[in-house]
PDB file of C-alpha atoms in Angstrom:
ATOM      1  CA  UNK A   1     -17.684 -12.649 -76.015  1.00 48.00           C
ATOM      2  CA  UNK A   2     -18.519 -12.677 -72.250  1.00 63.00           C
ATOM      3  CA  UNK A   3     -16.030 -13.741 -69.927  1.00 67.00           C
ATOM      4  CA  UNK A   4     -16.288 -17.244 -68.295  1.00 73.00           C
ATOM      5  CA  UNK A   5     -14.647 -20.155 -66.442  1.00 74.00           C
ATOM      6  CA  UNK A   6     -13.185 -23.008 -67.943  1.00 78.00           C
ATOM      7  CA  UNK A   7     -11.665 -26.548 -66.585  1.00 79.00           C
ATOM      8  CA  UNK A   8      -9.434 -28.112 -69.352  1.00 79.00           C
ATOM      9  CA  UNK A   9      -8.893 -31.446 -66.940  1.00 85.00           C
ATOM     10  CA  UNK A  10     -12.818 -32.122 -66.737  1.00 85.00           C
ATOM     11  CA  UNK A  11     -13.172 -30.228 -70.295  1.00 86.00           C
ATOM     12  CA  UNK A  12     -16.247 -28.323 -68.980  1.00 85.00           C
ATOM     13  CA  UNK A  13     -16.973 -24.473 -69.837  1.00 84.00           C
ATOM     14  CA  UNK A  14     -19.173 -21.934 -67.214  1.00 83.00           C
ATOM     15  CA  UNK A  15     -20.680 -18.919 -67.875  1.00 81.00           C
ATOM     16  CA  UNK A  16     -20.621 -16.434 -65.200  1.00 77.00           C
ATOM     17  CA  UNK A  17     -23.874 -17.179 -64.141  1.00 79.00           C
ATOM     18  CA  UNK A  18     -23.428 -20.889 -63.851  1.00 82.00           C
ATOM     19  CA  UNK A  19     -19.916 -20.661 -61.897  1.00 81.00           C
ATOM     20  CA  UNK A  20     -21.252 -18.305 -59.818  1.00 79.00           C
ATOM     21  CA  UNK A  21     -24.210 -20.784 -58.952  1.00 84.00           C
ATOM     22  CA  UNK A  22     -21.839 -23.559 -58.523  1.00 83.00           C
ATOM     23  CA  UNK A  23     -19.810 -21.860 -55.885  1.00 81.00           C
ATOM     24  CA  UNK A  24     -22.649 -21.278 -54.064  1.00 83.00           C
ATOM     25  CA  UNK A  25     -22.954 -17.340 -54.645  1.00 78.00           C
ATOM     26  CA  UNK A  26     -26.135 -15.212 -55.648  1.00 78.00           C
ATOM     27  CA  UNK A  27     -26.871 -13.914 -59.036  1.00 75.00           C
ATOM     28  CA  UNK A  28     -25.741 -10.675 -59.880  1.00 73.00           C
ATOM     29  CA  UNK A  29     -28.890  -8.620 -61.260  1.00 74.00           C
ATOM     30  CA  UNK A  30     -27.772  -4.954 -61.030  1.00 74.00           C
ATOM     31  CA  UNK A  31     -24.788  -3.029 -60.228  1.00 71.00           C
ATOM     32  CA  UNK A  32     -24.155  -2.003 -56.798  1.00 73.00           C
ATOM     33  CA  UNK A  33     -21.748  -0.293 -55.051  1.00 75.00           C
ATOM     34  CA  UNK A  34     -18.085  -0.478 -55.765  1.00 72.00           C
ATOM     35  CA  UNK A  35     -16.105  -2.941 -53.380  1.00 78.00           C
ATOM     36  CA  UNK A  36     -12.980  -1.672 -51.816  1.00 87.00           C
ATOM     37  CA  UNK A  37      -9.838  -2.951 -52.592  1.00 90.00           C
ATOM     38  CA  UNK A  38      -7.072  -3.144 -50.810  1.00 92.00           C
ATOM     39  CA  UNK A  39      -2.883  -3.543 -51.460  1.00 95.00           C
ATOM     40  CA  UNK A  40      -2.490  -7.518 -52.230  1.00 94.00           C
ATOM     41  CA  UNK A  41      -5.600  -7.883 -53.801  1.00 93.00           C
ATOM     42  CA  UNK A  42      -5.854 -10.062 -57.485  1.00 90.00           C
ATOM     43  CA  UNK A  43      -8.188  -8.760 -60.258  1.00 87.00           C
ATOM     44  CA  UNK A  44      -9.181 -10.652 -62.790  1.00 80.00           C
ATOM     45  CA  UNK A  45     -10.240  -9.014 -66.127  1.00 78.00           C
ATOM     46  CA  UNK A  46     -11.490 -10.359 -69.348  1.00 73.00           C
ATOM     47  CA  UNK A  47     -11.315 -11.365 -72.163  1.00 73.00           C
ATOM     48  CA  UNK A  48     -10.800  -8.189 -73.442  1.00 74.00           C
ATOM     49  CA  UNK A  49     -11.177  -6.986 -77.135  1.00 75.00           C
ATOM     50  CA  UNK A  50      -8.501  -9.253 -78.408  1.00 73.00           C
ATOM     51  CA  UNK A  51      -9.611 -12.350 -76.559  1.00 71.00           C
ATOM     52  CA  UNK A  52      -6.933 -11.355 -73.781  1.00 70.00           C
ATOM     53  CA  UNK A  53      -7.236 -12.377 -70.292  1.00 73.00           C
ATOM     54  CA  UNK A  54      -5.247 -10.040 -67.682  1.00 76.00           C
ATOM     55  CA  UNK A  55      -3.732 -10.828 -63.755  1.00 81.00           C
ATOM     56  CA  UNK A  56      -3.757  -7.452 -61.953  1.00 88.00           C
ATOM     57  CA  UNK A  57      -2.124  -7.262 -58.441  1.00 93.00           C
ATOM     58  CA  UNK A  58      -3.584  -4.022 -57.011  1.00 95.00           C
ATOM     59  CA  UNK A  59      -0.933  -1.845 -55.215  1.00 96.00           C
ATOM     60  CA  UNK A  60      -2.950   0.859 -53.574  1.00 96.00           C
ATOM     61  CA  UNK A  61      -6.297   1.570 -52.387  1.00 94.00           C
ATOM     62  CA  UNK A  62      -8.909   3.665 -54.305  1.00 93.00           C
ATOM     63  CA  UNK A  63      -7.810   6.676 -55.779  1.00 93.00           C
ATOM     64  CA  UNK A  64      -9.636  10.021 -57.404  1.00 88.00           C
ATOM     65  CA  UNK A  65      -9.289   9.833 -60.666  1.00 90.00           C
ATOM     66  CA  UNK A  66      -7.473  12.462 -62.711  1.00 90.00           C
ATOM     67  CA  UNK A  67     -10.087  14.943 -64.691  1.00 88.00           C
ATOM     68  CA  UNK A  68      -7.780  14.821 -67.320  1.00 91.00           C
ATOM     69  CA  UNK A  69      -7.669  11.102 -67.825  1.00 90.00           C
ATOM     70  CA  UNK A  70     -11.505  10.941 -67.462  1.00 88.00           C
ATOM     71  CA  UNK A  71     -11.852  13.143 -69.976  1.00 87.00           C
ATOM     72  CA  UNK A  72     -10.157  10.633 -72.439  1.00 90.00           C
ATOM     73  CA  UNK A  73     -12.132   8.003 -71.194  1.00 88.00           C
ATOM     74  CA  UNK A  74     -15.546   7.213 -73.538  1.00 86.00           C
ATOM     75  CA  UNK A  75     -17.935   6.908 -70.438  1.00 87.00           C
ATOM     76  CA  UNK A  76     -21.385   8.446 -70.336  1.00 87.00           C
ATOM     77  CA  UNK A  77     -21.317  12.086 -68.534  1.00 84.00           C
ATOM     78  CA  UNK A  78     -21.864  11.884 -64.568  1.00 83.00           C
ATOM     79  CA  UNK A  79     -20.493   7.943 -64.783  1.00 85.00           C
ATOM     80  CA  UNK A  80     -18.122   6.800 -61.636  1.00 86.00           C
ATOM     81  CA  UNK A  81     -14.551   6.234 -62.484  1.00 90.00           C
ATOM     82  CA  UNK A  82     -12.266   4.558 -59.460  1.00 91.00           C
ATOM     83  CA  UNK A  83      -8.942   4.103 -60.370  1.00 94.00           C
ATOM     84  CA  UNK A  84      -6.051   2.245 -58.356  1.00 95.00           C
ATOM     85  CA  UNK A  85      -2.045   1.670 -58.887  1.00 96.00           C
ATOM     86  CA  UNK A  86      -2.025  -2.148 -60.186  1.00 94.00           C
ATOM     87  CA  UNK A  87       0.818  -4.474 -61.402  1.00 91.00           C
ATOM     88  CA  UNK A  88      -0.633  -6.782 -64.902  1.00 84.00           C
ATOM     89  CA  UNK A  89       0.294  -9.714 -66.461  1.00 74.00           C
ATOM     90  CA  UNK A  90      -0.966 -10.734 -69.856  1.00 63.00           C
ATOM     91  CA  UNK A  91      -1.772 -14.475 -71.173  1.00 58.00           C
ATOM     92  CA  UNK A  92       0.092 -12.114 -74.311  1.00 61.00           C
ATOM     93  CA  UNK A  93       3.278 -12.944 -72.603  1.00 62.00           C
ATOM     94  CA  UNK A  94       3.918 -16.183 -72.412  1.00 63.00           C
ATOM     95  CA  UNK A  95       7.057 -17.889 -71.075  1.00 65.00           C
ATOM     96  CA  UNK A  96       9.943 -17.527 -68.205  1.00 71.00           C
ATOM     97  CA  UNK A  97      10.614 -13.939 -69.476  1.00 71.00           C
ATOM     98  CA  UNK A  98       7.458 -12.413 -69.152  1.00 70.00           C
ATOM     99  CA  UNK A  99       6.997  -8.747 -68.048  1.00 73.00           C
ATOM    100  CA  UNK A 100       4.596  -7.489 -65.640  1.00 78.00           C
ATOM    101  CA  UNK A 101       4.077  -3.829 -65.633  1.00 80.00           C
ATOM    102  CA  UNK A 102       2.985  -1.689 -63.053  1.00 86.00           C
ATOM    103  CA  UNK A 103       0.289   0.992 -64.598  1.00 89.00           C
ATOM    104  CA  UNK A 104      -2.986   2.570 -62.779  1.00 92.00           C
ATOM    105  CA  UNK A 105      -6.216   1.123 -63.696  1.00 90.00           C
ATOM    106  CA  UNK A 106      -9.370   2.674 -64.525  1.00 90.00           C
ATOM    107  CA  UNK A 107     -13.116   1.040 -63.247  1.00 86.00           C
ATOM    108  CA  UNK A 108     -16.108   2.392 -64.472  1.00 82.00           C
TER     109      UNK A 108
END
């Protein structure tokens, strides 16, 4: 169910953990603090709950989140919600006519 990296040329499938290694970058053993992002920046999210994969182009910096949104959201009380204006693309749409969508995009 986790998310992870895979090379259909060599046929070989990484965990998280493992790509991370093999570029060269240190585990990840605890959350820190959020990043920032900036206007340009590509996302990567995934697989989600339907085995999707999603492309997000962020279009704005960090943003308060609306109370009224967060409210809707199924987060534990006191959690940190960042949201940002994005542009996705879905491995859903498949094709030359494929849509992307611009939509603001909620971090926990």
């Amino acid at each position: 169910d986790s998310s992870h990296y895979r090379c259909s040329e060599c046929d070989i499938v990484y965990c998280n953990g493992c790509a991370r290694s093999t570029l060269g970058l240190k585990e990840i053993t605890e959350r820190g603090e959020a990043l920032e992002v900036h206007i340009g920046d590509i996302l990567l999210a995934g697989p989600d709950k339907f085995g999707i994969h999603h492309v997000i182009l962020v279009r704005s910096s960090w943003k308060e989140a609306d109370p009224d949104v967060v409210e809707l959201l199924d987060v534990e009380p006191g959690a940190e919600i960042l949201c940002c204006d994005t542009i996705e693309s879905t491995q859903g749409s498949v094709g030359t006519e494929t849509w992307w969508y611009p939509t603001t995009t909620y971090f926990t």
